[in-house]
Amino acid sequence: MAAEPVARSGTERTFVTPEGVDLRLNIGEAGQRAAAFLLDAAIIIGVLIAFTIIALLMGIGAAAGGGRQGAEIVAVIWLLVFFVLRNFYFTGFELSAAAATPGKRVMGLRVASRDGGRLKAESVFARNALRELEVFLPLSLLISRAGQGVDAWMYLLALVWAGIFVFFPLFNKDRLRAGDLVGGTWVVRTPKRKLTRDMADDGSERLAAYDFTSAQIDAYGAKELHVLETVLRQRDRNTMKAVAERIADKIDWSRTDDRDYDFLSAYYAALRGRLEQRLLMGVRRRDKHDI
């Protein structure tokens, strides 16, 4: 069962998980997304410039016979490299664990699934395939025919086409691109994780009082670890109590006290340590359903 999003004021959104945990995230603002795209575009352009310089130094055009024919071959190769970059740069980085391009990481953003589930490859492919229609197709049309002369109406049509998609996120509350609508994704601000190690150390001090078995620790995975971390950060008493009762029931743990934070902190440290150990052995358990 996926988490259900609940709209809140401003850019904040709430997810209520099946465990009853109230998770909050913030939607990336339009300015942040634009800045991230410009940074990524600058990286792509930088790679293209470097490729062009290397091609000229290696004399690809001269090797192809020089003159106009050689220049055309260089242009074809340049367009091919540009095509590969613009189609696989965004997809490749967003399929990584960070779910973000270098530009998004600089701006503190990442791509996430709108249903609260795991970000799927088909969603990433879909959202980036639409970028070709949104931006690169009209720009490529103008650039490729600039030397041949393009009628004013075609320039206007391309600008209007690109403008509709560029400004589309400004006209919906979740700042979604057309690609986000198709892919079922949105861009959110990356949560700060500076205290993660401190939380693990804090839980390790309490772990001695809780002798969890391997089977009890293996009841959950990385997704639940992140949920538990959020619960510990928020320290809402009612939420901690509800989650502590659910975990205790799940792992068949008989609680002799009502120190919910101590119990959850100790279990967090145990689960984190277990997942890190499994990861070192090449085993990654995404959630409690991943056998």
PDB file of C-alpha atoms in Angstrom:
ATOM      1  CA  MET A   1       0.000   0.000   0.000  1.00  0.00           C
ATOM      2  CA  ALA A   2       1.510   3.301  -1.084  1.00  0.00           C
ATOM      3  CA  ALA A   3       1.566   6.473   0.962  1.00  0.00           C
ATOM      4  CA  GLU A   4      -1.185   8.973   0.316  1.00  0.00           C
ATOM      5  CA  PRO A   5      -0.215  12.617  -0.357  1.00  0.00           C
ATOM      6  CA  VAL A   6      -2.096  15.359   1.445  1.00  0.00           C
ATOM      7  CA  ALA A   7      -1.770  18.953   0.242  1.00  0.00           C
ATOM      8  CA  ARG A   8      -0.624  21.598   2.728  1.00  0.00           C
ATOM      9  CA  SER A   9       0.114  25.278   2.561  1.00  0.00           C
ATOM     10  CA  GLY A  10       2.987  26.606   0.465  1.00  0.00           C
ATOM     11  CA  THR A  11       5.388  23.985  -0.848  1.00  0.00           C
ATOM     12  CA  GLU A  12       4.949  21.512   2.015  1.00  0.00           C
ATOM     13  CA  ARG A  13       3.249  18.196   1.334  1.00  0.00           C
ATOM     14  CA  THR A  14       2.334  15.404   3.729  1.00  0.00           C
ATOM     15  CA  PHE A  15       2.430  11.640   3.220  1.00  0.00           C
ATOM     16  CA  VAL A  16       0.472   9.401   5.556  1.00  0.00           C
ATOM     17  CA  THR A  17       2.027   5.942   5.363  1.00  0.00           C
ATOM     18  CA  PRO A  18       0.202   2.661   6.085  1.00  0.00           C
ATOM     19  CA  GLU A  19       1.994   2.685   9.466  1.00  0.00           C
ATOM     20  CA  GLY A  20       0.231   5.944  10.290  1.00  0.00           C
ATOM     21  CA  VAL A  21       3.414   8.009  10.060  1.00  0.00           C
ATOM     22  CA  ASP A  22       2.994  11.644   9.065  1.00  0.00           C
ATOM     23  CA  LEU A  23       5.868  12.392   6.687  1.00  0.00           C
ATOM     24  CA  ARG A  24       6.444  15.902   5.375  1.00  0.00           C
ATOM     25  CA  LEU A  25       8.404  16.957   2.323  1.00  0.00           C
ATOM     26  CA  ASN A  26       8.811  20.190   0.420  1.00  0.00           C
ATOM     27  CA  ILE A  27       8.282  20.612  -3.301  1.00  0.00           C
ATOM     28  CA  GLY A  28      11.167  22.185  -5.179  1.00  0.00           C
ATOM     29  CA  GLU A  29      10.404  25.750  -6.186  1.00  0.00           C
ATOM     30  CA  ALA A  30      10.307  26.799  -9.833  1.00  0.00           C
ATOM     31  CA  GLY A  31      13.406  28.976  -9.416  1.00  0.00           C
ATOM     32  CA  GLN A  32      15.377  26.101  -7.905  1.00  0.00           C
ATOM     33  CA  ARG A  33      14.391  23.766 -10.725  1.00  0.00           C
ATOM     34  CA  ALA A  34      15.262  26.351 -13.363  1.00  0.00           C
ATOM     35  CA  ALA A  35      18.663  26.945 -11.764  1.00  0.00           C
ATOM     36  CA  ALA A  36      19.297  23.192 -11.601  1.00  0.00           C
ATOM     37  CA  PHE A  37      18.421  22.811 -15.294  1.00  0.00           C
ATOM     38  CA  LEU A  38      20.705  25.691 -16.260  1.00  0.00           C
ATOM     39  CA  LEU A  39      23.580  24.106 -14.297  1.00  0.00           C
ATOM     40  CA  ASP A  40      22.986  20.780 -16.037  1.00  0.00           C
ATOM     41  CA  ALA A  41      22.747  22.539 -19.407  1.00  0.00           C
ATOM     42  CA  ALA A  42      26.060  24.278 -18.682  1.00  0.00           C
ATOM     43  CA  ILE A  43      27.658  20.898 -17.943  1.00  0.00           C
ATOM     44  CA  ILE A  44      26.313  19.433 -21.199  1.00  0.00           C
ATOM     45  CA  ILE A  45      27.518  22.457 -23.176  1.00  0.00           C
ATOM     46  CA  GLY A  46      30.914  22.191 -21.481  1.00  0.00           C
ATOM     47  CA  VAL A  47      31.192  18.553 -22.541  1.00  0.00           C
ATOM     48  CA  LEU A  48      30.208  19.498 -26.100  1.00  0.00           C
ATOM     49  CA  ILE A  49      32.811  22.266 -26.223  1.00  0.00           C
ATOM     50  CA  ALA A  50      35.466  19.876 -24.917  1.00  0.00           C
ATOM     51  CA  PHE A  51      34.452  17.291 -27.521  1.00  0.00           C
ATOM     52  CA  THR A  52      34.609  19.920 -30.272  1.00  0.00           C
ATOM     53  CA  ILE A  53      38.126  20.988 -29.241  1.00  0.00           C
ATOM     54  CA  ILE A  54      39.285  17.370 -29.094  1.00  0.00           C
ATOM     55  CA  ALA A  55      37.731  16.668 -32.510  1.00  0.00           C
ATOM     56  CA  LEU A  56      39.528  19.643 -34.021  1.00  0.00           C
ATOM     57  CA  LEU A  57      42.840  18.679 -32.427  1.00  0.00           C
ATOM     58  CA  MET A  58      42.511  15.132 -33.683  1.00  0.00           C
ATOM     59  CA  GLY A  59      41.707  16.424 -37.170  1.00  0.00           C
ATOM     60  CA  ILE A  60      38.542  14.376 -37.689  1.00  0.00           C
ATOM     61  CA  GLY A  61      37.413  16.676 -40.485  1.00  0.00           C
ATOM     62  CA  ALA A  62      40.787  16.485 -42.226  1.00  0.00           C
ATOM     63  CA  ALA A  63      40.832  12.699 -41.872  1.00  0.00           C
ATOM     64  CA  ALA A  64      37.439  12.590 -43.595  1.00  0.00           C
ATOM     65  CA  GLY A  65      38.752  14.447 -46.589  1.00  0.00           C
ATOM     66  CA  GLY A  66      38.702  18.014 -45.354  1.00  0.00           C
ATOM     67  CA  GLY A  67      36.675  20.844 -46.813  1.00  0.00           C
ATOM     68  CA  ARG A  68      32.911  20.965 -46.654  1.00  0.00           C
ATOM     69  CA  GLN A  69      32.547  17.193 -46.467  1.00  0.00           C
ATOM     70  CA  GLY A  70      34.790  17.002 -43.422  1.00  0.00           C
ATOM     71  CA  ALA A  71      32.918  19.835 -41.707  1.00  0.00           C
ATOM     72  CA  GLU A  72      29.618  18.042 -42.330  1.00  0.00           C
ATOM     73  CA  ILE A  73      30.962  14.834 -40.799  1.00  0.00           C
ATOM     74  CA  VAL A  74      32.146  16.738 -37.704  1.00  0.00           C
ATOM     75  CA  ALA A  75      28.714  18.385 -37.474  1.00  0.00           C
ATOM     76  CA  VAL A  76      26.948  15.013 -37.690  1.00  0.00           C
ATOM     77  CA  ILE A  77      29.178  13.540 -34.978  1.00  0.00           C
ATOM     78  CA  TRP A  78      28.625  16.656 -32.829  1.00  0.00           C
ATOM     79  CA  LEU A  79      24.830  16.350 -33.170  1.00  0.00           C
ATOM     80  CA  LEU A  80      25.026  12.639 -32.347  1.00  0.00           C
ATOM     81  CA  VAL A  81      27.009  13.326 -29.173  1.00  0.00           C
ATOM     82  CA  PHE A  82      24.545  16.082 -28.236  1.00  0.00           C
ATOM     83  CA  PHE A  83      21.636  13.668 -28.754  1.00  0.00           C
ATOM     84  CA  VAL A  84      23.233  11.037 -26.534  1.00  0.00           C
ATOM     85  CA  LEU A  85      24.053  13.577 -23.824  1.00  0.00           C
ATOM     86  CA  ARG A  86      20.645  15.208 -23.634  1.00  0.00           C
ATOM     87  CA  ASN A  87      18.838  11.862 -23.608  1.00  0.00           C
ATOM     88  CA  PHE A  88      21.025   9.887 -21.223  1.00  0.00           C
ATOM     89  CA  TYR A  89      22.525  12.560 -18.967  1.00  0.00           C
ATOM     90  CA  PHE A  90      19.299  13.255 -17.083  1.00  0.00           C
ATOM     91  CA  THR A  91      18.048   9.672 -17.169  1.00  0.00           C
ATOM     92  CA  GLY A  92      21.333   8.164 -16.007  1.00  0.00           C
ATOM     93  CA  PHE A  93      21.766  10.457 -13.022  1.00  0.00           C
ATOM     94  CA  GLU A  94      18.117  10.252 -11.955  1.00  0.00           C
ATOM     95  CA  LEU A  95      18.275   6.449 -12.018  1.00  0.00           C
ATOM     96  CA  SER A  96      21.160   6.570  -9.527  1.00  0.00           C
ATOM     97  CA  ALA A  97      20.725   6.244  -5.762  1.00  0.00           C
ATOM     98  CA  ALA A  98      20.717  10.045  -5.404  1.00  0.00           C
ATOM     99  CA  ALA A  99      17.864  10.330  -7.962  1.00  0.00           C
ATOM    100  CA  ALA A 100      19.294  13.672  -9.011  1.00  0.00           C
ATOM    101  CA  THR A 101      21.502  15.239 -11.661  1.00  0.00           C
ATOM    102  CA  PRO A 102      24.536  17.280 -10.555  1.00  0.00           C
ATOM    103  CA  GLY A 103      22.466  20.449 -11.010  1.00  0.00           C
ATOM    104  CA  LYS A 104      19.687  19.135  -8.782  1.00  0.00           C
ATOM    105  CA  ARG A 105      22.170  18.014  -6.140  1.00  0.00           C
ATOM    106  CA  VAL A 106      23.735  21.472  -6.030  1.00  0.00           C
ATOM    107  CA  MET A 107      20.270  22.987  -5.538  1.00  0.00           C
ATOM    108  CA  GLY A 108      19.303  20.396  -2.924  1.00  0.00           C
ATOM    109  CA  LEU A 109      16.678  18.650  -5.076  1.00  0.00           C
ATOM    110  CA  ARG A 110      15.845  15.091  -6.064  1.00  0.00           C
ATOM    111  CA  VAL A 111      13.218  13.247  -8.099  1.00  0.00           C
ATOM    112  CA  ALA A 112      10.618  11.263  -6.154  1.00  0.00           C
ATOM    113  CA  SER A 113       7.534   9.219  -6.950  1.00  0.00           C
ATOM    114  CA  ARG A 114       4.269  11.060  -6.274  1.00  0.00           C
ATOM    115  CA  ASP A 115       2.616   7.971  -4.782  1.00  0.00           C
ATOM    116  CA  GLY A 116       5.284   7.715  -2.077  1.00  0.00           C
ATOM    117  CA  GLY A 117       6.637   4.434  -3.452  1.00  0.00           C
ATOM    118  CA  ARG A 118      10.007   3.544  -4.913  1.00  0.00           C
ATOM    119  CA  LEU A 119      11.078   5.617  -7.925  1.00  0.00           C
ATOM    120  CA  LYS A 120      10.727   3.339 -10.951  1.00  0.00           C
ATOM    121  CA  ALA A 121      12.899   3.281 -14.050  1.00  0.00           C
ATOM    122  CA  GLU A 122       9.911   3.662 -16.370  1.00  0.00           C
ATOM    123  CA  SER A 123       8.894   6.835 -14.531  1.00  0.00           C
ATOM    124  CA  VAL A 124      12.359   8.326 -15.004  1.00  0.00           C
ATOM    125  CA  PHE A 125      12.391   7.378 -18.690  1.00  0.00           C
ATOM    126  CA  ALA A 126       8.930   8.878 -19.212  1.00  0.00           C
ATOM    127  CA  ARG A 127       9.666  12.216 -17.519  1.00  0.00           C
ATOM    128  CA  ASN A 128      12.882  12.669 -19.485  1.00  0.00           C
ATOM    129  CA  ALA A 129      11.425  11.543 -22.824  1.00  0.00           C
ATOM    130  CA  LEU A 130       8.941  14.421 -22.548  1.00  0.00           C
ATOM    131  CA  ARG A 131      11.823  16.893 -22.145  1.00  0.00           C
ATOM    132  CA  GLU A 132      12.723  16.184 -25.774  1.00  0.00           C
ATOM    133  CA  LEU A 133       9.312  17.510 -26.832  1.00  0.00           C
ATOM    134  CA  GLU A 134       9.273  20.291 -24.253  1.00  0.00           C
ATOM    135  CA  VAL A 135      12.625  21.935 -24.920  1.00  0.00           C
ATOM    136  CA  PHE A 136      15.106  20.181 -27.167  1.00  0.00           C
ATOM    137  CA  LEU A 137      12.882  19.567 -30.194  1.00  0.00           C
ATOM    138  CA  PRO A 138      12.001  23.246 -30.834  1.00  0.00           C
ATOM    139  CA  LEU A 139      15.560  24.350 -30.028  1.00  0.00           C
ATOM    140  CA  SER A 140      17.062  21.707 -32.305  1.00  0.00           C
ATOM    141  CA  LEU A 141      14.713  22.753 -35.090  1.00  0.00           C
ATOM    142  CA  LEU A 142      15.845  26.359 -34.885  1.00  0.00           C
ATOM    143  CA  ILE A 143      19.552  25.524 -34.563  1.00  0.00           C
ATOM    144  CA  SER A 144      19.607  22.984 -37.388  1.00  0.00           C
ATOM    145  CA  ARG A 145      17.887  25.367 -39.837  1.00  0.00           C
ATOM    146  CA  ALA A 146      19.503  28.595 -38.705  1.00  0.00           C
ATOM    147  CA  GLY A 147      21.916  28.503 -41.624  1.00  0.00           C
ATOM    148  CA  GLN A 148      19.129  27.859 -44.125  1.00  0.00           C
ATOM    149  CA  GLY A 149      16.942  30.693 -42.937  1.00  0.00           C
ATOM    150  CA  VAL A 150      13.762  30.095 -40.990  1.00  0.00           C
ATOM    151  CA  ASP A 151      10.549  32.034 -41.446  1.00  0.00           C
ATOM    152  CA  ALA A 152       9.472  34.335 -38.636  1.00  0.00           C
ATOM    153  CA  TRP A 153       6.319  32.291 -38.018  1.00  0.00           C
ATOM    154  CA  MET A 154       8.408  29.165 -37.414  1.00  0.00           C
ATOM    155  CA  TYR A 155      10.531  30.986 -34.840  1.00  0.00           C
ATOM    156  CA  LEU A 156       7.375  32.236 -33.176  1.00  0.00           C
ATOM    157  CA  LEU A 157       5.815  28.774 -33.182  1.00  0.00           C
ATOM    158  CA  ALA A 158       8.931  27.218 -31.660  1.00  0.00           C
ATOM    159  CA  LEU A 159       9.145  29.914 -28.971  1.00  0.00           C
ATOM    160  CA  VAL A 160       5.469  29.555 -28.067  1.00  0.00           C
ATOM    161  CA  TRP A 161       5.806  25.752 -27.981  1.00  0.00           C
ATOM    162  CA  ALA A 162       8.850  25.902 -25.685  1.00  0.00           C
ATOM    163  CA  GLY A 163       7.331  28.699 -23.596  1.00  0.00           C
ATOM    164  CA  ILE A 164       4.199  26.683 -22.810  1.00  0.00           C
ATOM    165  CA  PHE A 165       6.242  23.854 -21.367  1.00  0.00           C
ATOM    166  CA  VAL A 166       8.882  26.042 -19.701  1.00  0.00           C
ATOM    167  CA  PHE A 167       6.264  28.005 -17.755  1.00  0.00           C
ATOM    168  CA  PHE A 168       3.934  25.037 -17.188  1.00  0.00           C
ATOM    169  CA  PRO A 169       5.255  24.388 -13.629  1.00  0.00           C
ATOM    170  CA  LEU A 170       4.237  27.918 -12.610  1.00  0.00           C
ATOM    171  CA  PHE A 171       0.576  27.140 -13.203  1.00  0.00           C
ATOM    172  CA  ASN A 172       0.132  24.110 -10.939  1.00  0.00           C
ATOM    173  CA  LYS A 173       0.545  23.939  -7.175  1.00  0.00           C
ATOM    174  CA  ASP A 174       3.013  21.038  -7.199  1.00  0.00           C
ATOM    175  CA  ARG A 175       5.360  22.695  -9.737  1.00  0.00           C
ATOM    176  CA  LEU A 176       5.038  19.716 -12.078  1.00  0.00           C
ATOM    177  CA  ARG A 177       6.478  19.554 -15.576  1.00  0.00           C
ATOM    178  CA  ALA A 178       4.509  17.789 -18.280  1.00  0.00           C
ATOM    179  CA  GLY A 179       7.080  15.014 -17.880  1.00  0.00           C
ATOM    180  CA  ASP A 180       6.258  14.767 -14.173  1.00  0.00           C
ATOM    181  CA  LEU A 181       2.561  14.363 -14.970  1.00  0.00           C
ATOM    182  CA  VAL A 182       3.275  11.538 -17.413  1.00  0.00           C
ATOM    183  CA  GLY A 183       5.913   9.839 -15.242  1.00  0.00           C
ATOM    184  CA  GLY A 184       4.070  10.181 -11.938  1.00  0.00           C
ATOM    185  CA  THR A 185       6.988  12.045 -10.361  1.00  0.00           C
ATOM    186  CA  TRP A 186       7.801  15.354  -8.747  1.00  0.00           C
ATOM    187  CA  VAL A 187      10.938  17.155  -7.694  1.00  0.00           C
ATOM    188  CA  VAL A 188      11.339  17.618  -3.952  1.00  0.00           C
ATOM    189  CA  ARG A 189      13.913  19.182  -1.708  1.00  0.00           C
ATOM    190  CA  THR A 190      16.449  16.684  -0.420  1.00  0.00           C
ATOM    191  CA  PRO A 191      16.027  16.212   3.349  1.00  0.00           C
ATOM    192  CA  LYS A 192      19.010  17.135   5.470  1.00  0.00           C
ATOM    193  CA  ARG A 193      20.789  14.048   6.789  1.00  0.00           C
ATOM    194  CA  LYS A 194      23.634  15.543   8.803  1.00  0.00           C
ATOM    195  CA  LEU A 195      22.435  13.927  12.048  1.00  0.00           C
ATOM    196  CA  THR A 196      22.042  10.379  10.711  1.00  0.00           C
ATOM    197  CA  ARG A 197      25.292   9.098  12.168  1.00  0.00           C
ATOM    198  CA  ASP A 198      24.610  10.878  15.475  1.00  0.00           C
ATOM    199  CA  MET A 199      21.225   9.170  15.644  1.00  0.00           C
ATOM    200  CA  ALA A 200      22.836   5.788  15.025  1.00  0.00           C
ATOM    201  CA  ASP A 201      25.397   6.441  17.750  1.00  0.00           C
ATOM    202  CA  ASP A 202      22.639   7.595  20.093  1.00  0.00           C
ATOM    203  CA  GLY A 203      20.684   4.419  19.424  1.00  0.00           C
ATOM    204  CA  SER A 204      23.776   2.263  19.907  1.00  0.00           C
ATOM    205  CA  GLU A 205      23.982   3.450  23.497  1.00  0.00           C
ATOM    206  CA  ARG A 206      20.442   2.191  24.100  1.00  0.00           C
ATOM    207  CA  LEU A 207      20.886  -1.006  22.071  1.00  0.00           C
ATOM    208  CA  ALA A 208      22.454  -2.856  24.989  1.00  0.00           C
ATOM    209  CA  ALA A 209      19.098  -2.837  26.760  1.00  0.00           C
ATOM    210  CA  TYR A 210      17.350  -4.458  23.795  1.00  0.00           C
ATOM    211  CA  ASP A 211      18.546  -7.868  22.671  1.00  0.00           C
ATOM    212  CA  PHE A 212      17.015  -8.007  19.201  1.00  0.00           C
ATOM    213  CA  THR A 213      17.470 -11.239  17.272  1.00  0.00           C
ATOM    214  CA  SER A 214      18.590 -11.316  13.636  1.00  0.00           C
ATOM    215  CA  ALA A 215      15.080 -12.356  12.555  1.00  0.00           C
ATOM    216  CA  GLN A 216      13.561  -9.395  14.388  1.00  0.00           C
ATOM    217  CA  ILE A 217      15.972  -6.947  12.790  1.00  0.00           C
ATOM    218  CA  ASP A 218      15.455  -8.454   9.328  1.00  0.00           C
ATOM    219  CA  ALA A 219      11.709  -7.740   9.547  1.00  0.00           C
ATOM    220  CA  TYR A 220      12.275  -4.352   7.894  1.00  0.00           C
ATOM    221  CA  GLY A 221      14.369  -2.810   5.115  1.00  0.00           C
ATOM    222  CA  ALA A 222      15.907   0.471   3.974  1.00  0.00           C
ATOM    223  CA  LYS A 223      12.581   2.165   3.227  1.00  0.00           C
ATOM    224  CA  GLU A 224      11.313   1.525   6.756  1.00  0.00           C
ATOM    225  CA  LEU A 225      14.668   2.718   8.128  1.00  0.00           C
ATOM    226  CA  HIS A 226      14.109   6.097   6.455  1.00  0.00           C
ATOM    227  CA  VAL A 227      10.569   6.276   7.841  1.00  0.00           C
ATOM    228  CA  LEU A 228      11.848   5.445  11.312  1.00  0.00           C
ATOM    229  CA  GLU A 229      14.533   8.109  11.024  1.00  0.00           C
ATOM    230  CA  THR A 230      11.881  10.703  10.225  1.00  0.00           C
ATOM    231  CA  VAL A 231       9.809   9.603  13.216  1.00  0.00           C
ATOM    232  CA  LEU A 232      12.813   9.954  15.511  1.00  0.00           C
ATOM    233  CA  ARG A 233      13.599  13.396  14.142  1.00  0.00           C
ATOM    234  CA  GLN A 234      10.071  14.689  14.616  1.00  0.00           C
ATOM    235  CA  ARG A 235       9.709  13.201  18.124  1.00  0.00           C
ATOM    236  CA  ASP A 236       5.950  13.400  18.084  1.00  0.00           C
ATOM    237  CA  ARG A 237       4.779  11.354  21.073  1.00  0.00           C
ATOM    238  CA  ASN A 238       1.638   9.967  19.485  1.00  0.00           C
ATOM    239  CA  THR A 239       3.475   8.994  16.305  1.00  0.00           C
ATOM    240  CA  MET A 240       6.339   7.367  18.229  1.00  0.00           C
ATOM    241  CA  LYS A 241       3.876   5.419  20.351  1.00  0.00           C
ATOM    242  CA  ALA A 242       1.952   4.177  17.304  1.00  0.00           C
ATOM    243  CA  VAL A 243       5.106   3.178  15.420  1.00  0.00           C
ATOM    244  CA  ALA A 244       6.667   1.534  18.485  1.00  0.00           C
ATOM    245  CA  GLU A 245       3.540  -0.570  18.982  1.00  0.00           C
ATOM    246  CA  ARG A 246       3.483  -1.593  15.316  1.00  0.00           C
ATOM    247  CA  ILE A 247       7.152  -2.578  15.289  1.00  0.00           C
ATOM    248  CA  ALA A 248       6.841  -4.478  18.578  1.00  0.00           C
ATOM    249  CA  ASP A 249       3.823  -6.347  17.205  1.00  0.00           C
ATOM    250  CA  LYS A 250       5.595  -7.038  13.900  1.00  0.00           C
ATOM    251  CA  ILE A 251       8.726  -8.486  15.493  1.00  0.00           C
ATOM    252  CA  ASP A 252       6.827 -10.148  18.348  1.00  0.00           C
ATOM    253  CA  TRP A 253       8.629  -8.079  20.997  1.00  0.00           C
ATOM    254  CA  SER A 254       7.192  -7.994  24.499  1.00  0.00           C
ATOM    255  CA  ARG A 255       7.653  -4.465  25.841  1.00  0.00           C
ATOM    256  CA  THR A 256       8.098  -4.017  29.575  1.00  0.00           C
ATOM    257  CA  ASP A 257       8.189  -0.211  29.571  1.00  0.00           C
ATOM    258  CA  ASP A 258       6.698   2.757  27.728  1.00  0.00           C
ATOM    259  CA  ARG A 259       9.946   4.436  26.668  1.00  0.00           C
ATOM    260  CA  ASP A 260       8.971   4.675  23.000  1.00  0.00           C
ATOM    261  CA  TYR A 261      11.923   6.825  21.932  1.00  0.00           C
ATOM    262  CA  ASP A 262      14.468   4.507  23.560  1.00  0.00           C
ATOM    263  CA  PHE A 263      12.890   1.456  21.904  1.00  0.00           C
ATOM    264  CA  LEU A 264      12.718   3.076  18.456  1.00  0.00           C
ATOM    265  CA  SER A 265      16.221   4.550  18.744  1.00  0.00           C
ATOM    266  CA  ALA A 266      17.683   1.164  19.670  1.00  0.00           C
ATOM    267  CA  TYR A 267      15.831  -0.571  16.847  1.00  0.00           C
ATOM    268  CA  TYR A 268      16.971   2.128  14.407  1.00  0.00           C
ATOM    269  CA  ALA A 269      20.613   1.512  15.368  1.00  0.00           C
ATOM    270  CA  ALA A 270      20.176  -2.268  15.074  1.00  0.00           C
ATOM    271  CA  LEU A 271      18.419  -2.070  11.699  1.00  0.00           C
ATOM    272  CA  ARG A 272      20.919   0.435  10.309  1.00  0.00           C
ATOM    273  CA  GLY A 273      23.857  -1.699  11.393  1.00  0.00           C
ATOM    274  CA  ARG A 274      22.263  -4.807   9.911  1.00  0.00           C
ATOM    275  CA  LEU A 275      21.550  -3.135   6.552  1.00  0.00           C
ATOM    276  CA  GLU A 276      25.080  -1.724   6.351  1.00  0.00           C
ATOM    277  CA  GLN A 277      26.487  -5.186   7.063  1.00  0.00           C
ATOM    278  CA  ARG A 278      24.323  -6.743   4.348  1.00  0.00           C
ATOM    279  CA  LEU A 279      25.291  -3.988   1.928  1.00  0.00           C
ATOM    280  CA  LEU A 280      28.957  -4.781   2.422  1.00  0.00           C
ATOM    281  CA  MET A 281      28.148  -8.333   1.363  1.00  0.00           C
ATOM    282  CA  GLY A 282      26.411  -7.043  -1.771  1.00  0.00           C
ATOM    283  CA  VAL A 283      22.858  -7.524  -0.471  1.00  0.00           C
ATOM    284  CA  ARG A 284      20.476  -4.556  -0.558  1.00  0.00           C
ATOM    285  CA  ARG A 285      17.028  -4.954   0.984  1.00  0.00           C
ATOM    286  CA  ARG A 286      14.797  -2.108  -0.162  1.00  0.00           C
ATOM    287  CA  ASP A 287      11.830  -2.722   2.163  1.00  0.00           C
ATOM    288  CA  LYS A 288      10.047  -5.353   4.253  1.00  0.00           C
ATOM    289  CA  HIS A 289       8.547  -6.953   1.106  1.00  0.00           C
ATOM    290  CA  ASP A 290      11.952  -7.477  -0.538  1.00  0.00           C
ATOM    291  CA  ILE A 291      12.935 -11.036   0.319  1.00  0.00           C
TER     292      ILE A 291
END
